[in-house]
Structure formats: C-alpha cells, structure tokens
Coordinates of C-alpha atoms in Angstrom, one line a residue:
Chain A
X1 CA -17.1 32.9 -12.6
X2 CA -13.3 33.6 -14.2
X3 CA -12.4 31.2 -12.0
X4 CA -14.2 28.3 -12.9
X5 CA -13.6 28.7 -16.3
X6 CA -10.7 28.7 -15.3
X7 CA -11.1 25.5 -13.2
X8 CA -12.5 23.7 -15.9
X9 CA -9.9 24.8 -18.7
X10 CA -7.2 23.3 -16.8
X11 CA -8.7 20.1 -16.3
X12 CA -6.8 17.3 -18.5
X13 CA -8.0 14.6 -21.0
X14 CA -7.0 12.0 -17.5
X15 CA -8.8 13.6 -14.8
X16 CA -12.0 13.7 -17.0
X17 CA -11.6 10.0 -17.0
X18 CA -10.5 9.6 -13.3
X19 CA -14.0 12.3 -12.0
X20 CA -15.9 9.1 -15.1
X21 CA -14.3 6.2 -13.1
X22 CA -15.5 7.0 -9.8
X23 CA -18.7 8.5 -10.7
X24 CA -19.2 5.0 -12.7
X25 CA -17.9 2.8 -9.7
X26 CA -20.1 4.8 -7.1
X27 CA -23.3 3.8 -9.7
X28 CA -22.9 0.7 -9.4
X29 CA -22.8 0.4 -6.0
X30 CA -25.9 2.0 -5.6
X31 CA -27.1 -0.1 -8.6
X32 CA -26.1 -3.7 -6.9
X33 CA -26.8 -2.4 -3.7
X34 CA -29.8 -0.1 -4.2
X35 CA -32.3 -1.8 -1.9
X36 CA -30.8 -3.0 0.9
X37 CA -30.3 -2.9 4.1
X38 CA -26.7 -2.7 3.4
X39 CA -27.4 0.6 1.4
X40 CA -29.8 1.7 3.5
X41 CA -26.9 1.6 6.9
X42 CA -24.7 3.3 4.2
X43 CA -26.6 6.1 3.6
X44 CA -26.9 7.0 7.3
X45 CA -23.1 6.0 7.6
X46 CA -22.3 9.3 4.6
X47 CA -25.0 11.1 5.9
X48 CA -23.6 11.5 9.7
X49 CA -20.1 11.7 8.0
X50 CA -21.1 15.4 6.4
X51 CA -22.6 15.6 10.0
X52 CA -19.6 15.1 11.5
X53 CA -17.4 17.5 9.1
X54 CA -20.2 20.1 9.9
X55 CA -19.5 19.6 13.8
X56 CA -15.3 19.9 13.2
X57 CA -16.2 22.7 11.6
X58 CA -18.1 24.2 13.6
X59 CA -15.4 23.1 16.6
X60 CA -18.2 21.5 18.2
X61 CA -15.3 19.0 20.0
X62 CA -17.4 15.8 21.2
X63 CA -19.5 15.7 19.2
X64 CA -17.1 14.9 16.1
X65 CA -15.9 12.7 17.9
X66 CA -19.2 11.0 18.7
X67 CA -19.6 10.6 15.3
X68 CA -16.0 10.1 14.8
X69 CA -17.0 6.8 16.8
X70 CA -20.2 5.7 15.4
X71 CA -19.0 6.5 11.8
X72 CA -16.4 4.3 12.3
X73 CA -18.2 1.4 14.0
X74 CA -20.6 1.8 11.3
X75 CA -18.7 0.5 8.6
X76 CA -17.6 -2.1 11.4
X77 CA -21.6 -3.4 11.5
X78 CA -22.0 -3.6 7.9
X79 CA -18.7 -5.1 6.8
X80 CA -19.8 -8.0 10.0
X81 CA -23.6 -8.0 10.1
X82 CA -24.6 -7.5 5.7
X83 CA -21.5 -9.6 4.4
X84 CA -24.1 -12.5 3.4
X85 CA -26.4 -9.6 2.2
X86 CA -23.4 -8.1 0.3
X87 CA -22.3 -11.7 -0.5
X88 CA -26.0 -13.1 -2.0
X89 CA -25.6 -9.7 -4.0
X90 CA -22.1 -10.0 -5.9
X91 CA -22.7 -13.5 -6.1
X92 CA -26.3 -13.7 -7.7
X93 CA -24.3 -12.0 -10.8
X94 CA -22.2 -12.6 -13.7
X95 CA -19.2 -10.4 -13.7
X96 CA -21.1 -8.4 -16.7
X97 CA -24.3 -7.8 -14.7
X98 CA -21.6 -6.6 -11.9
X99 CA -20.1 -3.8 -14.0
X100 CA -22.9 -2.9 -16.5
X101 CA -26.2 -4.5 -16.4
X102 CA -28.4 -2.2 -15.8
X103 CA -31.8 -4.4 -14.4
X104 CA -31.3 -7.2 -11.8
X105 CA -33.0 -9.4 -14.3
X106 CA -32.3 -13.0 -14.4
X107 CA -32.6 -15.2 -17.3
X108 CA -36.7 -14.8 -18.4
X109 CA -36.4 -17.9 -20.8
X110 CA -35.0 -20.3 -16.5
X111 CA -38.8 -18.2 -15.4
X112 CA -40.4 -19.1 -18.3
X113 CA -39.1 -22.8 -17.4
X114 CA -40.3 -22.6 -13.5
X115 CA -44.1 -21.1 -14.2
X116 CA -44.5 -23.7 -17.2
X117 CA -43.1 -26.6 -14.9
X118 CA -45.7 -24.6 -11.3
X119 CA -47.9 -24.9 -14.3
X120 CA -47.8 -29.0 -15.1
X121 CA -47.5 -29.6 -11.4
X122 CA -50.8 -28.0 -10.4
X123 CA -52.3 -29.5 -13.0
X124 CA -50.9 -32.4 -11.5
X125 CA -52.0 -31.8 -8.3
X126 CA -48.0 -33.1 -6.9
X127 CA -46.8 -30.2 -3.9
X128 CA -44.5 -27.8 -4.5
X129 CA -42.7 -25.2 -2.8
X130 CA -40.5 -22.7 -4.5
X131 CA -38.5 -20.0 -2.5
X132 CA -36.9 -17.1 -5.0
X133 CA -34.8 -15.1 -2.3
X134 CA -34.7 -11.2 -2.9
X135 CA -32.2 -9.1 -1.1
X136 CA -32.3 -10.0 2.8
X137 CA -30.5 -13.4 3.1
X138 CA -31.5 -16.5 4.2
X139 CA -29.2 -18.4 6.1
X140 CA -30.7 -17.7 9.5
X141 CA -34.7 -18.1 8.4
X142 CA -33.3 -21.1 6.1
X143 CA -32.5 -24.3 8.0
X144 CA -31.6 -28.5 7.0
X145 CA -31.4 -27.4 3.7
X146 CA -29.7 -29.9 0.5
X147 CA -27.1 -27.9 -1.5
X148 CA -28.3 -29.2 -5.0
X149 CA -26.5 -26.4 -7.5
X150 CA -28.7 -27.6 -10.8
X151 CA -29.4 -26.0 -13.6
X152 CA -33.2 -25.0 -13.6
X153 CA -34.9 -27.0 -16.0
X154 CA -38.8 -28.3 -16.0
X155 CA -37.9 -32.3 -15.3
X156 CA -35.5 -30.9 -12.7
X157 CA -38.1 -29.2 -10.6
X158 CA -40.6 -32.1 -11.2
X159 CA -38.6 -34.2 -10.3
X160 CA -37.5 -33.1 -6.7
X161 CA -41.0 -32.7 -5.8
X162 CA -41.7 -36.3 -7.2
X163 CA -43.6 -37.6 -4.3
X164 CA -41.4 -40.6 -4.2
X165 CA -38.2 -37.7 -4.5
X166 CA -36.9 -38.2 -0.6
X167 CA -36.0 -34.0 -1.0
X168 CA -40.4 -33.6 -2.5
X169 CA -41.3 -32.3 0.5
X170 CA -39.1 -29.6 1.7
X171 CA -38.7 -26.1 0.0
X172 CA -36.2 -26.0 -3.3
X173 CA -34.5 -22.2 -3.1
X174 CA -33.6 -21.1 -6.9
X175 CA -31.4 -17.9 -7.3
X176 CA -30.6 -16.5 -10.6
X177 CA -31.3 -19.6 -12.7
X178 CA -30.2 -22.3 -10.5
X179 CA -32.0 -24.0 -7.8
X180 CA -29.1 -23.8 -5.0
X181 CA -31.6 -25.9 -1.9
X182 CA -33.6 -28.9 -2.1
X183 CA -36.0 -29.6 1.0
X184 CA -35.4 -26.9 3.1
X185 CA -37.4 -26.2 5.8
X186 CA -39.3 -22.6 6.2
X187 CA -40.1 -21.0 9.5
X188 CA -44.7 -21.7 9.8
X189 CA -46.0 -18.5 10.0
X190 CA -48.5 -17.9 13.1
X191 CA -51.0 -16.4 11.8
X192 CA -54.7 -17.2 12.5
X193 CA -56.5 -15.9 9.9
X194 CA -55.6 -18.6 7.4
X195 CA -58.2 -20.3 5.5
X196 CA -58.4 -24.2 6.8
X197 CA -57.4 -25.6 3.6
X198 CA -54.2 -24.1 3.7
X199 CA -51.9 -26.7 5.4
X200 CA -47.9 -26.8 6.3
X201 CA -47.1 -26.3 3.0
X202 CA -49.3 -22.8 2.6
X203 CA -47.6 -22.1 6.5
X204 CA -44.6 -22.3 5.6
X205 CA -44.5 -20.1 2.2
X206 CA -46.4 -17.3 4.4
X207 CA -43.8 -17.5 7.1
X208 CA -40.8 -16.8 5.2
X209 CA -42.6 -14.3 2.8
X210 CA -42.9 -12.8 6.6
X211 CA -39.5 -12.7 7.3
X212 CA -38.4 -11.7 4.5
X213 CA -38.4 -10.1 0.7
X214 CA -39.0 -13.4 -0.4
X215 CA -41.3 -14.8 -2.9
X216 CA -42.5 -18.1 -1.8
X217 CA -44.8 -20.1 -5.0
X218 CA -46.8 -23.1 -2.8
X219 CA -48.6 -25.8 -5.5
X220 CA -52.2 -27.6 -3.6
X221 CA -51.5 -31.3 -3.3
X222 CA -54.7 -31.4 -2.6
X223 CA -56.8 -28.6 -4.9
X224 CA -53.7 -27.9 -7.5
X225 CA -53.7 -24.7 -6.8
X226 CA -50.5 -21.9 -7.5
X227 CA -50.4 -19.5 -3.9
X228 CA -47.7 -17.0 -4.4
X229 CA -46.1 -15.5 -1.1
X230 CA -45.0 -12.1 -0.6
X231 CA -44.5 -9.8 2.1
X232 CA -47.9 -10.8 4.4
X233 CA -50.2 -12.0 1.6
X234 CA -50.7 -14.9 0.0
X235 CA -52.7 -14.8 -3.5
X236 CA -53.7 -18.2 -5.8
X237 CA -53.1 -17.6 -8.9
X238 CA -53.8 -19.1 -11.4
X239 CA -53.3 -17.2 -14.9
X240 CA -49.6 -18.9 -15.7
X241 CA -48.5 -15.1 -17.3
X242 CA -49.7 -14.1 -14.4
X243 CA -46.9 -15.7 -12.3
X244 CA -44.6 -14.7 -15.1
X245 CA -45.5 -11.0 -14.1
X246 CA -45.2 -11.8 -10.6
X247 CA -41.4 -13.8 -10.9
X248 CA -40.4 -10.7 -13.5
X249 CA -41.5 -8.1 -11.3
X250 CA -40.0 -10.0 -8.5
X251 CA -37.0 -10.7 -9.7
X252 CA -36.2 -6.8 -11.2
X253 CA -37.0 -7.5 -14.8
X254 CA -40.7 -6.9 -15.7
X255 CA -40.9 -3.8 -17.4
X256 CA -42.9 -0.9 -14.9
X257 CA -45.2 2.1 -16.0
X258 CA -46.5 4.9 -15.2
X259 CA -45.6 6.6 -12.3
X260 CA -43.9 3.8 -10.4
X261 CA -41.0 3.3 -13.8
X262 CA -41.2 7.3 -13.9
X263 CA -40.1 7.9 -10.3
X264 CA -37.4 4.6 -10.4
X265 CA -36.2 6.3 -13.2
X266 CA -36.3 9.7 -11.8
X267 CA -34.0 8.0 -9.1
X268 CA -31.4 6.7 -10.7
X269 CA -30.9 9.7 -12.4
X270 CA -30.9 11.3 -8.9
X271 CA -28.3 8.6 -8.4
X272 CA -26.2 9.3 -10.9
X273 CA -25.5 13.0 -10.5
X274 CA -25.3 12.5 -7.2
X275 CA -22.5 10.2 -8.4
X276 CA -20.8 13.3 -10.6
X277 CA -21.0 15.5 -8.7
X278 CA -20.1 14.0 -5.0
X279 CA -16.6 12.8 -7.4
X280 CA -16.0 15.7 -8.5
X281 CA -16.2 17.5 -5.7
X282 CA -14.2 15.1 -3.3
X283 CA -11.8 14.8 -6.4
X284 CA -11.8 19.1 -7.1
X285 CA -11.1 19.2 -3.4
X286 CA -7.9 16.7 -3.4
X287 CA -6.5 17.6 -6.6
X288 CA -7.2 21.1 -6.5
X289 CA -7.1 22.3 -3.2
X290 CA -5.3 24.3 -0.4
X291 CA -1.8 23.9 -2.5
X292 CA 1.5 23.3 -1.0
X293 CA 5.4 24.1 -1.4
X294 CA 7.5 21.3 -0.9
X295 CA 10.8 20.6 -1.6
X296 CA 12.1 16.7 -1.6
X297 CA 15.7 15.9 -1.5
X298 CA 15.0 12.8 -4.3
X299 CA 18.6 10.0 -5.2
X300 CA 19.5 10.6 -8.8
X301 CA 19.1 6.7 -11.3
X302 CA 20.8 6.2 -14.1
X303 CA 19.4 3.9 -16.9
X304 CA 20.8 2.3 -19.8
X305 CA 24.5 2.4 -19.2
X306 CA 26.8 1.1 -21.2
X307 CA 28.1 -2.4 -19.2
X308 CA 31.6 -1.9 -20.5
X309 CA 31.7 1.5 -18.5
X310 CA 31.2 2.0 -15.0
X311 CA 30.8 5.7 -13.4
X312 CA 33.3 6.2 -11.1
X313 CA 32.5 10.3 -10.1
X314 CA 28.8 12.0 -10.3
X315 CA 29.0 16.4 -8.9
X316 CA 25.9 15.2 -7.3
X317 CA 24.2 12.1 -5.6
X318 CA 20.7 13.7 -4.5
X319 CA 18.5 16.5 -6.6
X320 CA 16.8 19.2 -4.5
X321 CA 13.0 19.2 -6.3
X322 CA 10.7 22.1 -6.3
X323 CA 6.9 20.8 -6.5
X324 CA 3.4 22.7 -5.9
X325 CA 0.0 20.4 -5.1
X326 CA -3.0 20.0 -2.8
X327 CA -1.8 19.4 0.8
X328 CA -4.1 16.0 0.4
X329 CA -1.9 15.0 -2.3
X330 CA 1.9 16.3 -1.0
X331 CA 0.8 14.5 2.0
X332 CA -0.2 11.6 0.3
X333 CA 3.0 11.3 -2.1
X334 CA 5.3 8.1 -1.4
X335 CA 8.9 8.6 -2.0
X336 CA 8.7 6.0 -4.9
X337 CA 6.4 8.1 -6.7
X338 CA 8.9 11.4 -7.7
X339 CA 12.1 9.1 -9.0
X340 CA 14.6 11.5 -11.4
X341 CA 16.4 9.0 -13.7
X342 CA 19.1 10.0 -16.2
X343 CA 19.5 8.2 -19.4
X344 CA 23.5 7.1 -20.1
X345 CA 22.9 5.7 -22.7
X346 CA 25.0 8.7 -25.0
X347 CA 26.9 9.0 -22.4
X348 CA 31.4 8.9 -22.9
X349 CA 34.4 7.6 -21.7
X350 CA 35.1 10.7 -19.4
X351 CA 32.7 13.6 -18.1
X352 CA 29.3 14.3 -19.3
X353 CA 26.6 17.4 -18.3
X354 CA 23.4 15.9 -17.7
X355 CA 20.7 19.1 -18.3
X356 CA 17.0 17.1 -15.6
X357 CA 14.7 17.5 -17.5
X358 CA 10.7 17.1 -16.9
X359 CA 10.7 14.3 -19.4
X360 CA 13.5 12.7 -16.7
X361 CA 11.4 13.0 -13.5
X362 CA 8.3 11.2 -13.0
X363 CA 5.6 12.4 -10.2
X364 CA 2.5 11.0 -9.5
X365 CA -0.5 13.0 -11.2
X366 CA -1.5 16.3 -10.3
X367 CA 1.8 16.9 -8.5
X368 CA 3.5 20.2 -10.7
X369 CA 7.6 20.9 -10.6
X370 CA 8.6 24.3 -9.8
X371 CA 12.0 24.1 -9.7
X372 CA 15.1 21.8 -9.6
X373 CA 18.7 22.1 -8.1
X374 CA 20.8 22.4 -8.6
X375 CA 19.5 21.1 -12.9
X376 CA 22.7 20.1 -14.3
X377 CA 24.9 17.5 -13.3
X378 CA 28.2 15.6 -14.4
X379 CA 28.7 12.7 -14.6
X380 CA 32.1 10.5 -14.9
X381 CA 32.4 7.2 -16.4
X382 CA 35.3 5.5 -17.5
X383 CA 36.2 1.8 -19.5
X384 CA 36.6 -1.3 -17.4
X385 CA 39.8 -3.1 -17.3
X386 CA 42.0 -5.1 -15.5
X387 CA 45.5 -4.4 -13.6
X388 CA 47.7 -7.0 -12.1
X389 CA 48.5 -4.7 -8.7
X390 CA 51.1 -5.5 -6.0
X391 CA 48.9 -5.9 -2.5
X392 CA 50.6 -4.5 0.7
X393 CA 49.7 -4.8 3.9
X394 CA 48.6 -2.4 6.4
X395 CA 49.2 -3.5 9.4
X396 CA 47.7 -1.2 12.3
X397 CA 48.2 -1.1 16.7
X398 CA 51.4 -1.4 17.9
X399 CA 53.7 -4.7 18.8
X400 CA 55.5 -4.7 22.5
X401 CA 57.5 -1.8 22.8
X402 CA 60.5 -4.1 22.8
X403 CA 59.4 -6.5 20.0
X404 CA 59.9 -5.2 16.4
X405 CA 58.7 -6.9 12.8
X406 CA 61.6 -7.8 10.4
X407 CA 59.8 -9.6 8.3
X408 CA 55.9 -9.7 6.6
X409 CA 55.4 -11.2 3.4
X410 CA 52.1 -11.6 0.7
X411 CA 50.9 -14.2 0.2
X412 CA 50.1 -13.7 -4.1
X413 CA 51.8 -10.5 -3.9
X414 CA 50.0 -9.1 -6.4
X415 CA 46.2 -9.2 -7.7
X416 CA 44.1 -8.3 -10.4
X417 CA 40.7 -6.0 -10.2
X418 CA 38.7 -5.1 -12.9
X419 CA 37.9 -0.7 -12.8
X420 CA 37.7 2.5 -14.8
X421 CA 40.3 2.9 -16.9
X422 CA 41.2 6.8 -15.3
X423 CA 40.7 5.1 -12.0
X424 CA 43.4 2.2 -11.9
X425 CA 45.9 4.3 -14.0
X426 CA 46.7 5.7 -10.9
X427 CA 46.3 3.0 -9.0
X428 CA 49.3 1.1 -7.9
X429 CA 49.4 -0.5 -5.2
X430 CA 46.9 -3.2 -3.2
X431 CA 46.5 -2.8 0.6
X432 CA 45.0 -5.8 2.4
X433 CA 42.2 -4.7 5.2
X434 CA 43.7 -3.2 8.4
X435 CA 45.7 -6.3 9.9
X436 CA 46.1 -5.7 14.0
X437 CA 49.3 -6.1 15.4
X438 CA 48.4 -6.4 19.2
X439 CA 47.9 -10.0 18.7
X440 CA 51.1 -11.8 17.1
X441 CA 53.0 -14.2 18.1
X442 CA 56.6 -14.0 18.0
X443 CA 55.7 -15.9 14.3
X444 CA 52.9 -17.1 12.5
X445 CA 50.6 -16.7 9.8
X446 CA 47.9 -15.1 9.5
X447 CA 44.7 -14.5 6.1
X448 CA 43.0 -11.0 5.6
X449 CA 41.1 -9.6 3.0
X450 CA 42.7 -7.3 0.0
X451 CA 40.4 -3.5 0.2
X452 CA 38.7 -3.0 -2.4
X453 CA 38.4 1.1 -2.8
X454 CA 36.3 2.2 -4.1
X455 CA 33.8 -0.2 -3.7
X456 CA 33.0 -0.6 -7.7
X457 CA 36.6 -2.1 -8.1
X458 CA 36.7 -6.3 -8.6
X459 CA 38.2 -8.9 -7.7
X460 CA 39.6 -10.5 -11.8
X461 CA 38.3 -13.5 -12.4
X462 CA 41.9 -16.3 -11.3
X463 CA 42.5 -14.1 -8.5
X464 CA 41.4 -14.0 -4.5
X465 CA 39.9 -12.1 -2.1
X466 CA 42.4 -13.0 0.4
X467 CA 45.8 -13.3 0.5
X468 CA 48.3 -14.7 3.6
X469 CA 50.5 -13.6 5.2
X470 CA 53.5 -14.8 6.7
X471 CA 55.3 -12.4 9.9
X472 CA 58.3 -12.8 11.6
X473 CA 59.3 -11.2 15.1
X474 CA 62.0 -10.5 17.2
X475 CA 63.2 -8.8 19.8
X476 CA 64.7 -5.2 19.0
X477 CA 68.5 -4.1 20.1
X478 CA 68.6 -1.1 22.2
Chain B
X1 CA 90.7 -11.2 -55.5
X2 CA 92.0 -11.8 -52.3
X3 CA 92.6 -8.0 -51.3
X4 CA 88.9 -7.8 -49.7
X5 CA 88.7 -11.1 -48.5
X6 CA 91.8 -10.4 -46.4
X7 CA 90.0 -7.4 -45.4
X8 CA 86.6 -8.7 -44.4
X9 CA 88.7 -11.5 -42.6
X10 CA 90.4 -7.8 -41.1
X11 CA 87.1 -6.8 -39.8
X12 CA 85.4 -9.7 -38.4
X13 CA 88.2 -10.3 -36.4
X14 CA 89.3 -6.2 -35.6
X15 CA 84.9 -6.8 -34.8
X16 CA 85.3 -9.9 -32.0
X17 CA 88.6 -8.4 -30.4
X18 CA 87.1 -5.5 -29.8
X19 CA 83.4 -6.6 -28.7
X20 CA 84.5 -8.2 -24.9
X21 CA 86.3 -4.4 -24.4
X22 CA 83.1 -2.6 -25.5
X23 CA 81.1 -5.1 -23.2
X24 CA 82.9 -4.9 -20.6
X25 CA 83.2 -0.7 -21.0
X26 CA 79.5 -1.1 -20.8
X27 CA 78.9 -4.1 -17.8
X28 CA 81.6 -1.6 -16.2
X29 CA 78.8 1.2 -15.8
X30 CA 76.2 -0.6 -14.3
X31 CA 75.7 0.2 -10.7
X32 CA 73.8 -2.8 -8.1
X33 CA 71.8 -2.8 -5.8
X34 CA 73.3 -4.8 -3.0
X35 CA 71.4 -4.1 0.1
X36 CA 68.4 -2.8 0.7
X37 CA 65.8 -2.3 4.2
X38 CA 64.0 -0.3 6.4
X39 CA 65.5 -0.2 10.2
X40 CA 65.4 1.8 12.8
X41 CA 68.4 3.5 12.6
X42 CA 72.7 3.3 10.6
X43 CA 75.5 2.6 13.2
X44 CA 78.4 2.6 11.5
X45 CA 77.1 2.1 7.3
X46 CA 75.0 -0.9 8.6
X47 CA 71.1 -1.3 9.9
X48 CA 70.2 -0.9 13.2
X49 CA 66.2 -3.5 13.7
X50 CA 65.5 -4.0 10.6
X51 CA 61.9 -3.3 10.4
X52 CA 57.8 -3.6 8.2
X53 CA 56.7 -1.4 10.8
X54 CA 57.2 2.0 12.9
X55 CA 56.0 3.9 15.5
X56 CA 55.5 7.4 15.2
X57 CA 57.2 6.9 19.1
X58 CA 60.3 5.7 17.8
X59 CA 59.9 9.5 15.4
X60 CA 62.6 8.3 13.0
X61 CA 62.2 5.8 9.0
X62 CA 65.1 5.2 8.1
X63 CA 65.8 3.4 4.5
X64 CA 69.1 2.2 4.4
X65 CA 70.7 1.3 1.0
X66 CA 74.0 -0.8 0.0
X67 CA 75.6 -0.6 -3.8
X68 CA 78.1 -2.8 -5.3
X69 CA 79.9 -2.1 -7.8
X70 CA 79.5 2.1 -8.4
X71 CA 81.5 2.3 -11.7
X72 CA 81.6 6.1 -11.6
X73 CA 79.8 9.0 -9.3
X74 CA 76.4 8.8 -9.9
X75 CA 72.9 9.6 -8.7
X76 CA 70.4 7.6 -7.0
X77 CA 67.2 8.8 -5.4
X78 CA 64.8 7.2 -2.6
X79 CA 61.0 8.7 -3.2
X80 CA 59.1 8.1 -0.3
X81 CA 55.8 7.3 -1.1
X82 CA 52.2 7.8 1.9
X83 CA 49.3 5.3 -0.3
X84 CA 49.8 6.1 -3.4
X85 CA 51.0 10.3 -3.2
X86 CA 54.5 11.0 -2.6
X87 CA 55.7 12.7 0.0
X88 CA 59.3 12.9 -0.4
X89 CA 62.4 12.9 -3.0
X90 CA 65.5 12.1 -1.4
X91 CA 68.3 12.6 -3.8
X92 CA 71.8 10.8 -2.7
X93 CA 75.3 10.8 -4.3
X94 CA 77.1 7.0 -4.7
X95 CA 80.6 7.0 -5.1
X96 CA 83.0 3.9 -6.6
X97 CA 83.7 1.5 -5.8
X98 CA 81.8 0.8 -3.0
X99 CA 79.1 2.2 -0.5
X100 CA 76.4 2.9 1.4
X101 CA 73.6 5.2 1.9
X102 CA 70.6 5.5 3.0
X103 CA 67.9 8.9 4.1
X104 CA 65.1 9.2 6.5
X105 CA 61.9 10.4 7.6
X106 CA 60.9 12.5 10.5
X107 CA 56.8 10.2 11.5
X108 CA 54.4 12.6 12.5
X109 CA 50.7 10.9 13.2
X110 CA 49.2 12.3 10.0
X111 CA 51.5 9.8 8.0
X112 CA 50.4 6.5 9.5
X113 CA 49.2 3.8 7.6
X114 CA 51.5 2.1 4.3
X115 CA 53.9 3.2 2.3
X116 CA 56.7 2.4 0.3
X117 CA 60.5 3.5 -0.9
X118 CA 61.3 3.7 -4.6
X119 CA 65.0 3.2 -5.1
X120 CA 65.6 5.0 -8.4
X121 CA 68.6 6.1 -10.4
X122 CA 68.8 9.2 -12.1
X123 CA 66.8 8.4 -15.5
X124 CA 63.6 6.3 -12.9
X125 CA 64.4 2.9 -13.0
X126 CA 63.7 2.1 -10.4
X127 CA 66.1 -0.5 -8.5
X128 CA 63.6 -2.1 -5.6
X129 CA 60.2 -1.0 -3.7
X130 CA 60.5 -1.3 0.3
X131 CA 56.8 -1.8 1.9
X132 CA 56.1 -0.6 5.2
X133 CA 54.2 0.7 6.9
X134 CA 53.4 3.5 9.8
X135 CA 51.5 3.3 13.3
X136 CA 50.3 4.3 16.4

C-alpha cells in the first residue's frame, strides 16, 4: 500500500498528461474502428500477444515463437487485407470527427434530403437504387461505378435517376453527405423465395445487402414502393419518418433507447476504462520498471560564446553522467537525447570555471541524474588577434648522402594569422607541412601549405595558406 | 652686446666641431655581422658545406658568423631554438678588429624538426636569424 501511495505521489503533471493522451488515442481508435473486421482481428492479435507474454514467462519456448509469428503475421494481415476498410473509416470522417466526435453521425440534413428525394421519386414512380455503405469495404463487390463526388441535393438525386439520364439504371453510392459513385453495378441475390413482382433492381439491392453491411434503398418504378434492404431482409417502408429513422440508425446517429443504448454506453465506458488501465500499466512498466544505472560519457557543448573570443583549452572534453531509470527507458535512450551545454555568455578572456548543474544537462523524460564526474570544468578563452609570423620550411626525409641543400627560400616570407592572443604571443614561427627531401631535383620550386597548429588558427584575409619554396642543392665537399 | 653674440657663435662652432667626433666614436662602437651561415663543419676559419638541412647521421650542426668591424672586445650569443623552445644559449667573445666565431650542437634523434639560431648582442638585439631543419 505504501509503495502504491509512493508511486502515485511521485507522478508529475506531465506523467498524468502522458497517460491521459495515450488513453484518449486508444479510445479514439476504438470509437473509429468499432464494429469493423479490422478491429475484431486487432482484438484477436492483442489477446494472442498477451498469450505470448504468458508463454514467455512460463518458459514455453516453441509456443512463444509460434504465437510471436502469428502476431507478426496478424499485423501484416490487418494492414494488407483491411487497408480499404481502414481507409474508408478515415476518409468518411472529417478531422473533427476523427479527433473528437464520439458518434459516427453524418449530416442529418443530408438524410432529410435523401428521404425527401426518395419519397418524391416513389410518388412519381421513378426507379432508383441508393447504396449507403456500412463499415465494410464495397470496392470488391460493387463494380463499374462512375465517380461522382457530388454534394447531396434533392435535384441532384432526382436528376441521377431521371429516366433519360444515361446513369439512371445503376446504383448511386452515398457516403456521408456526398454521392460518391453513380451507375454502380451491384451483385444480384440468388434467392428464389422473393416475390415475383421484385425485379432486377430489388435483387441487386438484396444482393449487396446480403454480401456486405451496406444498406440499400430501392424505389420501384412499377408500384412506387420504397424498399429497404439490409442483411438478408427486404422491407417495404411507407412512412418518411420510418425511412429517416432507418437511415439515422444505419449512420449511427439515431438515439437508441432502452437496453441497446445502455449496452452501448457500457461498452464505451469499458473501452475507456480499459484504455486508461492498459496505458497506465504500460506507462508504469516502462517508466517505473526495474531500475537500471548507467554511466554515459557525454561530450561538452558550449553555447553563447563571445565571437571575439575562442576556446583555447578545456580541462576535459567529456563528462561522465551517472543516470538512473527503468531498463526500457535506459535502453531506448539515444545519444542525442543526453546533452551538456555550458553557457559561455558570462565568460572572460583567460581561465573560467564552470560547475555542471542539473540545468545544464538535458535528459530524456523519466531518466534521473545521479552523479556528474567531474562536476567542475575549466575553460580557457582567449581574445582573437592578428599576428604576422615568419614561415619556416619543415623538411623531412633525407637527401642522397653526397648532396646538401645549400639554399631554400620561402615566398612569402611571412603570413598573417588570426588566433587567440595568449597563444599567438607565444608563437614566433609558422611551419609548413612536412616537405619531403627525397624527390628534390638539383634545383627547383615547390609549393607547400602552412601547417596551422592548433587547428583553431586561421589565415588572415590577404595572406595565403600556400607558400612557394625555391631551393638549390649541390654536391657535398668531402 | 658684442660679447653674447660672440659667445653664441663660439658655442655653435664648438658644437659643429665636436659633433663629428662624438658621432664617430658612437659608430665606432657598433659591431657589424657580415656573414652568418649554417654549415656542417669549419675549416681554417671558413664554413664547410653550407646547408639548411642536417641529417642526424652527420651528428653536428654549426652556426658560423663573421663580424666586421669589432671595435672592442664584446660578447655575442647564439640562441639555438627548436620549434620555438630554447635549446641552448652559447656565449661567444669577439675581439677587434674582425672576428669569426661559431657554435655547434650535437644532433640526437629527438632533435629532428625545424630549428633556428638567433644571433644577438648582450642586450638581446638580434643581428640575424638562421633557419634550418634536422632530419633523419
């Protein structure tokens, strides 16, 4: 109990936000994908994953391997097989409904327009076939549709099914508040128990309803009936209000009453609770799991340096940080997440002492700093000045024994460089890079670069890094 | 009135008569470096094998200098410097009227690299700087 209270009291506000956000994301997934086949497969995969964890903890090696394989395969199956279903769920909703809306309602005014249009077509005995997809994908069942992408209006629906319109014979697919496709060909039902007065239009409506979770409305041009096909059922709907209710229910907007509504609320509360408990469990296992101590060697970074000065010496280049955190956090830590930055804005020319405090160290969330070695760093800065120095050739190798290098002159004789004042005050000569003697002719001209050591030195503008060497050799007097 | 004018003229004349004598005595104290070379050896007051590169196999590097005039006995120095670090300071006596002198160092493996010899008087005024390298 004390441990539990300690855990709760150690939570920061960021941790609560962390858990809350992830729980909400999980709940959103549930709201968006409930009732889809992909969601059912996902639940199955999660159960298998728990089973695999149990198998691992019990030491069932082969079982855990097999289940792990099935879980991996399941993840691929969800993405590949249900890609259209996932796409439909996301496409059918606007951004607000993806992040906030808890019902899957479409625009109610669109439903009212559809009902009004269907009623008028029935009165005029104008045949029509309207498809309202559910959560299942219709792409493989519905064929030959012409993309329409038109906003719903009474005139639009009426004109699509006007007898002289070339697309009036097919079905119109309506999703949300848009007519997605027209002239779509639906699969025909093979049932032989249908009344003889039901023609091809009714068979098509039932055929699609049987194959998917879509709702199809057929308007008979002979009798002016409005028939709703859902599942394996064909139902004549005479009242506009009833048709509207059926459509609202199908779109998930209708107010459900009694046991059905209570059941749905309970399922939602259970999903919300599961999201919070699951996320909290994962959060505690990741951030408050078995503590791991690690020592990292982190390079020092310097910020806000006065541009007229440069760092000429530091007592250390790296600092050892002792860090503590859960094993999972420590293992997932990247080098760029751990940084030590020393603020040089108040530094002066000459030696400066900096203490490495918690404020100068950035760590990933959940990782605790236990120690810093060394905790004090000496940084020597110097003011930048220019100095002209003579250049001397740094010969290497050797000439043949009977030769001597009698003369060697450098052009230009001096080079101006920029560097720290304290450093340049001690420097009296610039040397070239190593110039080999082995390949020299009797006399000649070669070029060499000035060696800038330390590398912080820079050649001043107006001077050149490359110098020319004119040399003369001759035979040695024995 | 005539006496001050006469006195002024006399002093002016005396100044101009004395000036060349003093100036002459000053220039007479200045020693002149007429030759400064690095060489492998000396022979009969002359440098042998003047060079700017010494192999450590040769074992010796010599800095040879000739001063003319040398008005009076003075001291000069040869400062041997390896990569900006003083290595040796050799004191040499010069005697009138002309004097040749040299200093040398024994070369070891750790001496490989660029060197210079600064030739100075006792006050540290530099007559010349000779630059050379010691190689394998």
